[in-house]
Coordinates of C-alpha atoms in Angstrom, one line a residue:
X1 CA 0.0 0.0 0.0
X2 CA 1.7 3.2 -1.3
X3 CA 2.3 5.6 1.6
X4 CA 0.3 9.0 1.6
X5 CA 2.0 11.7 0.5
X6 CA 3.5 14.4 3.6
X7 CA 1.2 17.8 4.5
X8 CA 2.8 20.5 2.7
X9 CA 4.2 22.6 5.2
X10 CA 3.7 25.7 3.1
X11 CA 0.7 27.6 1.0
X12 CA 0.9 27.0 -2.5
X13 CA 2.6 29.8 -5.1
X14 CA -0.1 32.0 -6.0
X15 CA 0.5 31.5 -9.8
X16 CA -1.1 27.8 -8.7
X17 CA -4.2 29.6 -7.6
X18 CA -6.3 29.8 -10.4
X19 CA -6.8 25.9 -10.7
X20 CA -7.2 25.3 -7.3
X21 CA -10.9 25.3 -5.5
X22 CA -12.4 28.6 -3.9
X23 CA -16.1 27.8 -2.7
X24 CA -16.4 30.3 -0.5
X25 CA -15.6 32.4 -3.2
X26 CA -13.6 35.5 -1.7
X27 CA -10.2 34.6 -4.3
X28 CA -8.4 32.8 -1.8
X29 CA -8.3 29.2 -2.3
X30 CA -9.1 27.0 0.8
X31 CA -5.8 25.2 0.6
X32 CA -4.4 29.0 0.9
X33 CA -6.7 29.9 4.0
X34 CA -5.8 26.6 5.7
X35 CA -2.5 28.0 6.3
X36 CA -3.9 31.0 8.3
X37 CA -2.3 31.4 11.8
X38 CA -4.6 31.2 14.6
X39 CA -5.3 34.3 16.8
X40 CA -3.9 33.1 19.7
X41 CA -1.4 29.7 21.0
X42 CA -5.4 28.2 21.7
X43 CA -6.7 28.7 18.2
X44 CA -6.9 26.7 15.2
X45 CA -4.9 26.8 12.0
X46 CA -7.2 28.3 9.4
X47 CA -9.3 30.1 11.3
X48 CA -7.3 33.8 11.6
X49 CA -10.0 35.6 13.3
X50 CA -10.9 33.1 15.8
X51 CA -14.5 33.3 15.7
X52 CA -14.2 29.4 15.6
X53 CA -14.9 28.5 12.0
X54 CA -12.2 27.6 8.9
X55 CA -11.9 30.9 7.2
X56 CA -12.1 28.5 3.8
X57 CA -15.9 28.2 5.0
X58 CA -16.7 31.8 5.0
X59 CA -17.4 34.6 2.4
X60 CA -16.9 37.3 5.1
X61 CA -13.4 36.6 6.1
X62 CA -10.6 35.9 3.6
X63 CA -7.4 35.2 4.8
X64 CA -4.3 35.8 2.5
X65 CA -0.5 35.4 2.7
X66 CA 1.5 39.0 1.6
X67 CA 4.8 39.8 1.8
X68 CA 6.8 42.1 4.2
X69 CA 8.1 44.5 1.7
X70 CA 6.4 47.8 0.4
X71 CA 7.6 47.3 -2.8
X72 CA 6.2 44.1 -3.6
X73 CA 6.9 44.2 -7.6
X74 CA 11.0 45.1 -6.5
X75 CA 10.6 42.2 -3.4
X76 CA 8.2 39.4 -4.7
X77 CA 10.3 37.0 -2.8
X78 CA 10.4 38.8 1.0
X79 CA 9.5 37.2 4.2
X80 CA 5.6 36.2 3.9
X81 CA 3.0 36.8 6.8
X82 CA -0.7 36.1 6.6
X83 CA -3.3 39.0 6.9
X84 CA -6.8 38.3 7.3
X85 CA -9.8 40.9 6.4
X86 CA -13.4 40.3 8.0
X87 CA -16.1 42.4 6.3
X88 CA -19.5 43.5 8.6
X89 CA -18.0 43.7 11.6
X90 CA -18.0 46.1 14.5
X91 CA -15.8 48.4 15.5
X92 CA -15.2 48.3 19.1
X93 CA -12.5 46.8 19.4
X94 CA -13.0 43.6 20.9
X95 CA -15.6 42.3 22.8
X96 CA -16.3 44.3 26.0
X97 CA -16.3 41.8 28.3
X98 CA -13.2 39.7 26.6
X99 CA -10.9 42.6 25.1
X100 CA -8.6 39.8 23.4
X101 CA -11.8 38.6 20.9
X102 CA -11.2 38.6 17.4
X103 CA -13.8 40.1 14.7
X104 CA -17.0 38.4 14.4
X105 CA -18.8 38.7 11.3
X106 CA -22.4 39.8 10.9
X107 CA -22.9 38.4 7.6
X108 CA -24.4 40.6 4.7
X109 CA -20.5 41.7 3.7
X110 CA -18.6 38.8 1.0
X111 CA -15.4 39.2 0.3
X112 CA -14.3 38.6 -3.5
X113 CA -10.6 39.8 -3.4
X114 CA -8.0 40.7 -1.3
X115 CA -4.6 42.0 -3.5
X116 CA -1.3 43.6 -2.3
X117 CA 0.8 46.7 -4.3
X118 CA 3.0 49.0 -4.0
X119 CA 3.0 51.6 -1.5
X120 CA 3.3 55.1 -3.3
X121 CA 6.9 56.7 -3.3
X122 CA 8.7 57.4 0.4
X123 CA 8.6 60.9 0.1
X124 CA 4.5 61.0 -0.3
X125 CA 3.9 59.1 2.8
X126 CA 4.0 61.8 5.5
X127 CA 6.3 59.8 7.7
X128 CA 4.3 56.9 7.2
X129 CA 5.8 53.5 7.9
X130 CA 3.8 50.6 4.9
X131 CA 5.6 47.5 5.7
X132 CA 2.9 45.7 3.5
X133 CA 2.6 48.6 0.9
X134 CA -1.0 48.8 0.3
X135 CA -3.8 46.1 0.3
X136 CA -6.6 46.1 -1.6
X137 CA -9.5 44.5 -1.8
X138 CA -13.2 44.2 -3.3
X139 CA -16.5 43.6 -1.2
X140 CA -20.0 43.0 -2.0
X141 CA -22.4 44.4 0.5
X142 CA -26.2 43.1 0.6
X143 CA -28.7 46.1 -0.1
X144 CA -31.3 46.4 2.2
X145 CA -34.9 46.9 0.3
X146 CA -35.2 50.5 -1.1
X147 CA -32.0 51.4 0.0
X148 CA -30.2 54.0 -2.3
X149 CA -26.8 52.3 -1.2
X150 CA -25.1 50.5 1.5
X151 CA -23.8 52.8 3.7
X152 CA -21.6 52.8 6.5
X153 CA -19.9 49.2 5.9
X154 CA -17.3 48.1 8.7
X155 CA -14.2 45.9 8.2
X156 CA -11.4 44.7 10.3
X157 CA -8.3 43.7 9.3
X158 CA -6.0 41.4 11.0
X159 CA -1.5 41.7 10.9
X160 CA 1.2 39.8 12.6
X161 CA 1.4 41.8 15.9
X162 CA 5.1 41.9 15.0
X163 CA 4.8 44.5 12.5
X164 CA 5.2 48.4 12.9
X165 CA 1.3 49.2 12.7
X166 CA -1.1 51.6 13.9
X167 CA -3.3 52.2 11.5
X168 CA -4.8 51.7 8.3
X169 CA -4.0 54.7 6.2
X170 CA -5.9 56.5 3.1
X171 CA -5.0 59.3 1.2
X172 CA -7.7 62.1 0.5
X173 CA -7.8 63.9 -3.0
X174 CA -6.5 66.8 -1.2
X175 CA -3.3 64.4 -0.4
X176 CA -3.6 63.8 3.3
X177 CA -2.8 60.9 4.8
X178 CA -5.7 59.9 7.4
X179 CA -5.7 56.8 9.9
X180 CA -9.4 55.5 9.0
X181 CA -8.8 53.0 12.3
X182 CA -9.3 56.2 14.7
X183 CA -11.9 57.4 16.2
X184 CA -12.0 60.3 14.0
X185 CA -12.9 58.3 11.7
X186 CA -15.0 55.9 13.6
X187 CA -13.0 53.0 13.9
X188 CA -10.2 51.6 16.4
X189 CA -6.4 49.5 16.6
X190 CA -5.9 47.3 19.2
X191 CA -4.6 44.2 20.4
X192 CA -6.1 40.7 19.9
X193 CA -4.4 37.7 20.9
X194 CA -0.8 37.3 18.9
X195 CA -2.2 40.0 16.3
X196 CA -2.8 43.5 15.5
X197 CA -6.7 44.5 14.5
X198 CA -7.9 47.3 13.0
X199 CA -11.4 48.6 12.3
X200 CA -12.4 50.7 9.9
X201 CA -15.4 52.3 7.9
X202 CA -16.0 52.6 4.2
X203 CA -18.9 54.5 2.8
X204 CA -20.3 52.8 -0.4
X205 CA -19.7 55.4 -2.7
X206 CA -17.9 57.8 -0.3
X207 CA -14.6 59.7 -0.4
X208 CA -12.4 55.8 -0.4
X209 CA -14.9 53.4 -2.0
X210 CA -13.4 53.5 -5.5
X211 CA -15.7 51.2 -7.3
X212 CA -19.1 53.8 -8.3
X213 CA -21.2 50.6 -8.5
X214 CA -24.1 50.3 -5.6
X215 CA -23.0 48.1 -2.8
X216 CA -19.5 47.3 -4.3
X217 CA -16.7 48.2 -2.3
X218 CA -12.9 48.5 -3.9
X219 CA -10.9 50.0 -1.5
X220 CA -6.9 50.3 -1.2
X221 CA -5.1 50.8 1.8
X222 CA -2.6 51.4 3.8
X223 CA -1.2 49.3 7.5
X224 CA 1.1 51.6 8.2
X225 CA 2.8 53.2 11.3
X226 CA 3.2 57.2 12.1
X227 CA 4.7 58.3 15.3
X228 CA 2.3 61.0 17.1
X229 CA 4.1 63.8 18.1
X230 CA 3.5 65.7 21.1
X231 CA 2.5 69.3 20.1
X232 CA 3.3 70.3 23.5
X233 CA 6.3 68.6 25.3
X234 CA 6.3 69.0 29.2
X235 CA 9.1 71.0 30.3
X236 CA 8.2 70.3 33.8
X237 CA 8.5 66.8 32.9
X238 CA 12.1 67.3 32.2
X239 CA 12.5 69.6 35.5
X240 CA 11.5 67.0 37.6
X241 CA 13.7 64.1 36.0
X242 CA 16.9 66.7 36.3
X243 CA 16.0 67.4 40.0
X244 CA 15.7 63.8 40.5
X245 CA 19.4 63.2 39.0
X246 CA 20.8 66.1 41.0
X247 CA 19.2 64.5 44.0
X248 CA 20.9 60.9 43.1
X249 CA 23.9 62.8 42.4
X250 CA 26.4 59.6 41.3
X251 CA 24.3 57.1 41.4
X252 CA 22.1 55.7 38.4
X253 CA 18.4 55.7 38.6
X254 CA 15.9 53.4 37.6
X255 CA 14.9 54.7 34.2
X256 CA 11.6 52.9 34.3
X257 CA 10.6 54.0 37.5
X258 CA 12.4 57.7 36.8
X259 CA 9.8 58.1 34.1
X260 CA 6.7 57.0 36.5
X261 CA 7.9 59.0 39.3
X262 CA 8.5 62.3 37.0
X263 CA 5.3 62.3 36.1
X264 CA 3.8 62.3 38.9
X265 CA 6.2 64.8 40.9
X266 CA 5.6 67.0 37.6
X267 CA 2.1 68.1 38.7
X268 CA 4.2 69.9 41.8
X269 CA 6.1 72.2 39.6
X270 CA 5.1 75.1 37.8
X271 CA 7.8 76.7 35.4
X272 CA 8.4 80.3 34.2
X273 CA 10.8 80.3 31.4
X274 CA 10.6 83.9 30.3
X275 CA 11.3 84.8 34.2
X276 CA 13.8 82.0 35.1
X277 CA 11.7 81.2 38.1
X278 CA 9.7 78.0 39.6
X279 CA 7.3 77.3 41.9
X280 CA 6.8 73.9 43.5
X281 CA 3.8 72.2 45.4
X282 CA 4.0 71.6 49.0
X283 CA 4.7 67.9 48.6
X284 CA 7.4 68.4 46.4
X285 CA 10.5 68.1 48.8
X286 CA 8.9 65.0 50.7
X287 CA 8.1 63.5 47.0
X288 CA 11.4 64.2 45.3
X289 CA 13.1 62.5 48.9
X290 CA 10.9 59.4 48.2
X291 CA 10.7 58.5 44.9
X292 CA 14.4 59.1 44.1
X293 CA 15.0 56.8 47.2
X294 CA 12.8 54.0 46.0
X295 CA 14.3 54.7 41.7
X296 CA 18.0 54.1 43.0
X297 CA 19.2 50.6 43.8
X298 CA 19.1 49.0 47.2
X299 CA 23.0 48.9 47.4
X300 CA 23.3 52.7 46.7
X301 CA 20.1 54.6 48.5
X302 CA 21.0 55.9 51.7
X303 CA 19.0 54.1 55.2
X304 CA 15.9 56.5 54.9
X305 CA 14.7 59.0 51.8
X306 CA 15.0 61.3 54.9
X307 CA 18.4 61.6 55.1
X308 CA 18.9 63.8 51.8
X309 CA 18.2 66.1 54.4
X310 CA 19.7 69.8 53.2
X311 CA 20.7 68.1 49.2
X312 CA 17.2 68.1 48.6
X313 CA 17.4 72.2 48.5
X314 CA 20.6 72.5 46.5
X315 CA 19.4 70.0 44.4
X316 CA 16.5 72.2 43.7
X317 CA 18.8 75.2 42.6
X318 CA 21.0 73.4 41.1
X319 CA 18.0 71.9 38.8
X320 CA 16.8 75.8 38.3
X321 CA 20.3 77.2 37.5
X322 CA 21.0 74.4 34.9
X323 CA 17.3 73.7 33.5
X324 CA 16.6 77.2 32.3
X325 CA 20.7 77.6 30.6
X326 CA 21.1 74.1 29.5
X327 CA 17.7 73.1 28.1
X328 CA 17.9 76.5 26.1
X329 CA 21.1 75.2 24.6
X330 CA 19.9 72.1 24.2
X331 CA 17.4 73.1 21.8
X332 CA 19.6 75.4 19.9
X333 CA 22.2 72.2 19.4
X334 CA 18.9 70.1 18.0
X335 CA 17.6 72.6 15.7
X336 CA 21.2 73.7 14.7
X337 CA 21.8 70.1 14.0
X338 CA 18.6 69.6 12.1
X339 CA 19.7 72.7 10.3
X340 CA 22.9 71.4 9.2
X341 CA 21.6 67.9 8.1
X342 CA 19.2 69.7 6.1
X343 CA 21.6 71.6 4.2
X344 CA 20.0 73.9 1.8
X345 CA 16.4 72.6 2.2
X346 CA 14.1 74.8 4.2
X347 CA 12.8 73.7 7.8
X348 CA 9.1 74.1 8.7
X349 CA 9.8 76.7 11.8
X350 CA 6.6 74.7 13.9
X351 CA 7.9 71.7 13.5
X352 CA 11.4 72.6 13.9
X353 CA 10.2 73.4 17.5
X354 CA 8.4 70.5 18.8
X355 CA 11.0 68.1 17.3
X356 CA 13.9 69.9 18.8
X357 CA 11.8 69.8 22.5
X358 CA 12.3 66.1 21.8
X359 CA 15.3 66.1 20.5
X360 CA 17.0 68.1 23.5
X361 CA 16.4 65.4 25.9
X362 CA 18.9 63.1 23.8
X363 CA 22.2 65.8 24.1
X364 CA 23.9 66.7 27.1
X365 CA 26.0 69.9 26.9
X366 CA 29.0 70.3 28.5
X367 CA 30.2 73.9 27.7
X368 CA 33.4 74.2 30.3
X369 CA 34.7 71.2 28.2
X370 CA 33.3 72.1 25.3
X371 CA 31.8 68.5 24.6
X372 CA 28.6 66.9 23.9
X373 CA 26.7 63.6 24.8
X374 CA 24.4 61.6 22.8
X375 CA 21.6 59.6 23.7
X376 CA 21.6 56.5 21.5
X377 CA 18.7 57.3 20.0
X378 CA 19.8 60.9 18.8
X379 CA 21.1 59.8 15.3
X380 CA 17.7 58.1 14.3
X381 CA 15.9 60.9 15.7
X382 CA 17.7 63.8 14.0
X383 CA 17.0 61.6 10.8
X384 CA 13.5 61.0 11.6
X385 CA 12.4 64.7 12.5
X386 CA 14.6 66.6 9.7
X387 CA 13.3 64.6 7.2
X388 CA 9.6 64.9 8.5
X389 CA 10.6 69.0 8.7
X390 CA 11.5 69.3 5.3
X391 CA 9.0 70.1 2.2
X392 CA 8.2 66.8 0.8
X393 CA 10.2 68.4 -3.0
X394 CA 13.2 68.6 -1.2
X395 CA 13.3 65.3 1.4
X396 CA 15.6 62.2 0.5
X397 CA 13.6 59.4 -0.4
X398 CA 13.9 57.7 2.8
X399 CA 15.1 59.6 6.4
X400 CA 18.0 56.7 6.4
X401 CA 19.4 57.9 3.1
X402 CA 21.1 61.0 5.1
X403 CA 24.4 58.6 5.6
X404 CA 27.2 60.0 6.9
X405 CA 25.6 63.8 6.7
X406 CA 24.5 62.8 10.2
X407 CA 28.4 63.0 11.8
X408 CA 28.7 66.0 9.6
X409 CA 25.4 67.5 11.1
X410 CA 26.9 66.8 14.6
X411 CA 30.3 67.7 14.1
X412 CA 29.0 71.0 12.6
X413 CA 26.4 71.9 15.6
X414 CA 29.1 71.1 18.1
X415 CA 31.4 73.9 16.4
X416 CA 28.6 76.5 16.0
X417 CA 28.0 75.8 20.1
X418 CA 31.7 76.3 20.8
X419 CA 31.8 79.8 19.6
X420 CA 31.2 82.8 21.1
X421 CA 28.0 83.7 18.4
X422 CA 25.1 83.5 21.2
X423 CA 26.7 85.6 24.0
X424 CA 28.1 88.6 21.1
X425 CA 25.2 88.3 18.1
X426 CA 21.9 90.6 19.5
X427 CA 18.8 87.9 19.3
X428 CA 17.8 88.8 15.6
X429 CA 21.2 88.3 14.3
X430 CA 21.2 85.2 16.5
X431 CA 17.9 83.6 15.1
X432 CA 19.5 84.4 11.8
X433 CA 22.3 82.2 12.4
X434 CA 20.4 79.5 14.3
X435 CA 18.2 78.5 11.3
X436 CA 21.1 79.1 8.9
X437 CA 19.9 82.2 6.7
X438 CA 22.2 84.4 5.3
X439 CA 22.7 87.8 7.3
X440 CA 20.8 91.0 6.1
X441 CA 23.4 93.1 4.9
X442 CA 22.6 96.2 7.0
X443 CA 22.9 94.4 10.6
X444 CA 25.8 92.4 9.9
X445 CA 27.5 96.2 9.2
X446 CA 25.7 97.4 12.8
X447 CA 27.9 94.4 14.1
X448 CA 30.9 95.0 12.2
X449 CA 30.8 99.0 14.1

């Protein structure tokens, strides 16, 4: 009796999937959606959203292997992950009572394809991170009796928790990228199980159904990854963590516990930059004594978080004196540095500011020495937020392709710090030089008197 023939270990090449069977009808053959990971280490091969039944058995969900690359006609042959897209769900998230619940179908919503592409060129993506490129796919949505269309349909989509995504981006025809899985736009990202899920909305016929006919839905998107940026860094936030430091003087902090614990003591400090001053809430002394006790290790704190005893005060003015010089030079080092890597390309002046807030707490300014220290994460950074900065004509292709301008960029900044510009050049002629604009010929002679 011959012996039967091994389980293939692997989904079929999709130039096979024409002649093999697709009953359910959504363009993924069932030998395909067999392959589907389970939600969870408790779920079942071929069923990717865990709702309990083989994907292969329903036209709702189709579940598709896609490559990690967002250039799939550069990359055909990249690392391969499965995604799976459920059409009629809701968008909550999860089910209230069990968070970790994949999407459940409603029914009325068949899937007929589900295709990956290209994502458009770096430079048009707003920062945007596409490590699938775009997915696309077609749905057919049931029309209720005398209804004009099909409305508001909802989908979720289902990605290998291991990849960089927090939403499912469109682009408007005004050219904006927008995260349809936010509650702008009335949907969610979450969690589920081993997986990412996001919900989103189409309209039939809206703004990003591209298919005019009634109840047919062709939309292309993007899972993607943007960074949100905080508008409005808190420079208490940094205050406390300095005091904290000055407090532990030597010793090393815990830096997860340094962040909790600044965050809290925050709330007890109220800044005035433009006066150099600072007011602090009545528990602030008795919190900075406690939680720098309990962030430094056993073998270093002292016997009580008492006996900082009169530290505590010149730690205090010793956090005011240095926070309101050195954060100010800080941020001229980022956004001379970002200046510099940007060459001749012109910075947008907003976000030029709120990156270099961020940016600040990766440098360390020794000006006696005339030296600098970087946070590991400068480099990327200073990549990241110049290239995000610059007009979209005059970016790189990627923020990565800045090479070795990034030591140039550094070694430049650290020269421009060492001189003597800020304390002789009046603060117009100062700016001037900050953002690296030429000079108006009638102040540089007032200096020149």
């Amino acid at each position: 009796e011959p012996e039967p023939e091994p389980e293939p270990d692997a989904p079929p090449p999709e130039d096979e999937w024409a002649d093999l069977p697709d009953n359910d009808g959504d363009g993924t053959p069932e030998q395909v959606e067999d392959f589907a990971p389970p939600l969870d280490e408790n779920g079942t091969q071929g069923d990717g959203n865990g709702d309990g039944i083989p994907d292969r058995e329903q036209t709702d969900v189709a579940s598709i292997p896609v490559r990690v690359t967002d250039r799939i006609s550069e990359n055909p042959d990249a690392t391969q992950v499965f995604i799976s897209l459920i059409g009629g769900t809701d968008t909550n998230g999860g089910d209230a009572e069990n968070p970790n619940t994949g999407p459940t179908p409603a029914g009325g919503v068949a899937i007929r394809a589900v295709s990956q592409s290209d994502a458009p060129p770096a430079q048009e993506r707003a920062g945007i991170t596409m490590p699938l490129g775009l997915i696309g796919f077609e749905a057919q949505v049931d029309l209720e009796e005398g209804a004009e269309d099909a409305g508001e349909v909802p989908f979720s989509l289902l990605i290998d928790g291991e990849l960089p995504v927090n939403g499912f981006w469109k682009q408007t025809t005004e050219g904006d990228w927008v995260n349809l899985a936010s509650d702008a736009y009335g949907g969610a990202a979450s969690t589920v199980g081993t997986k990412t899920r996001l919900d989103f909305v189409i309209t039939d016929n809206g703004p990003f159904d591209t298919n005019p006919d009634i109840g047919a839905i062709t939309d292309p998107g993007a899972p993607g990854y943007r960074a949100e940026v905080d508008p409005d860094p808190d420079p208490e936030l940094n205050f406390a963590e300095v005091a904290m430091h000055k407090l532990a003087g030597e010793v090393e902090l815990s830096e997860p516990l340094l962040s909790i614990f600044a965050r809290i003591l925050n709330r007890q400090v109220t800044l005035d930059e433009e006066a150099g001053t600072v007011e602090y809430g009545a528990a602030f002394d008795n919190l900075l004594s406690v939680f720098t006790f309990v962030a430094t290790d056993t073998g270093d704190r002292p016997d009580s978080p008492f006996e900082y005893g009169t530290r505590v005060a010149q730690a205090k003015e010793e956090t005011q004196a240095a926070f309101f010089v050195d954060v100010n030079d800080a941020l001229n080092f980022a956004e001379t540095a970002m200046q510099r890597l940007a060459g001749e390309a012109e910075l947008s002046e907003h976000l030029s500011s709120i990156f270099a807030r961020i940016l600040n707490r990766q440098v360390t300014l020794d000006e006696e020495a005339g030296t600098v220290e970087y946070g590991a994460a400068f480099d990327t950074l200073l990549s990241v937020f110049t290239f995000v900065a610059t007009d979209t004509g005059d970016r790189p292709d990627s923020p990565f392709e800045y090479g070795a301008r990034v030591e140039q960029a550094k070694e430049a900044a650290e020269s421009y710090m060492q001189t003597d510009v800020q304390a002789s050049v009046p603060d117009e002629a100062e700016g001037l030089a900050l953002i690296g604009q030429p000079m108006p010929a009638d102040l540089s002679t007032e200096l020149l008197v």
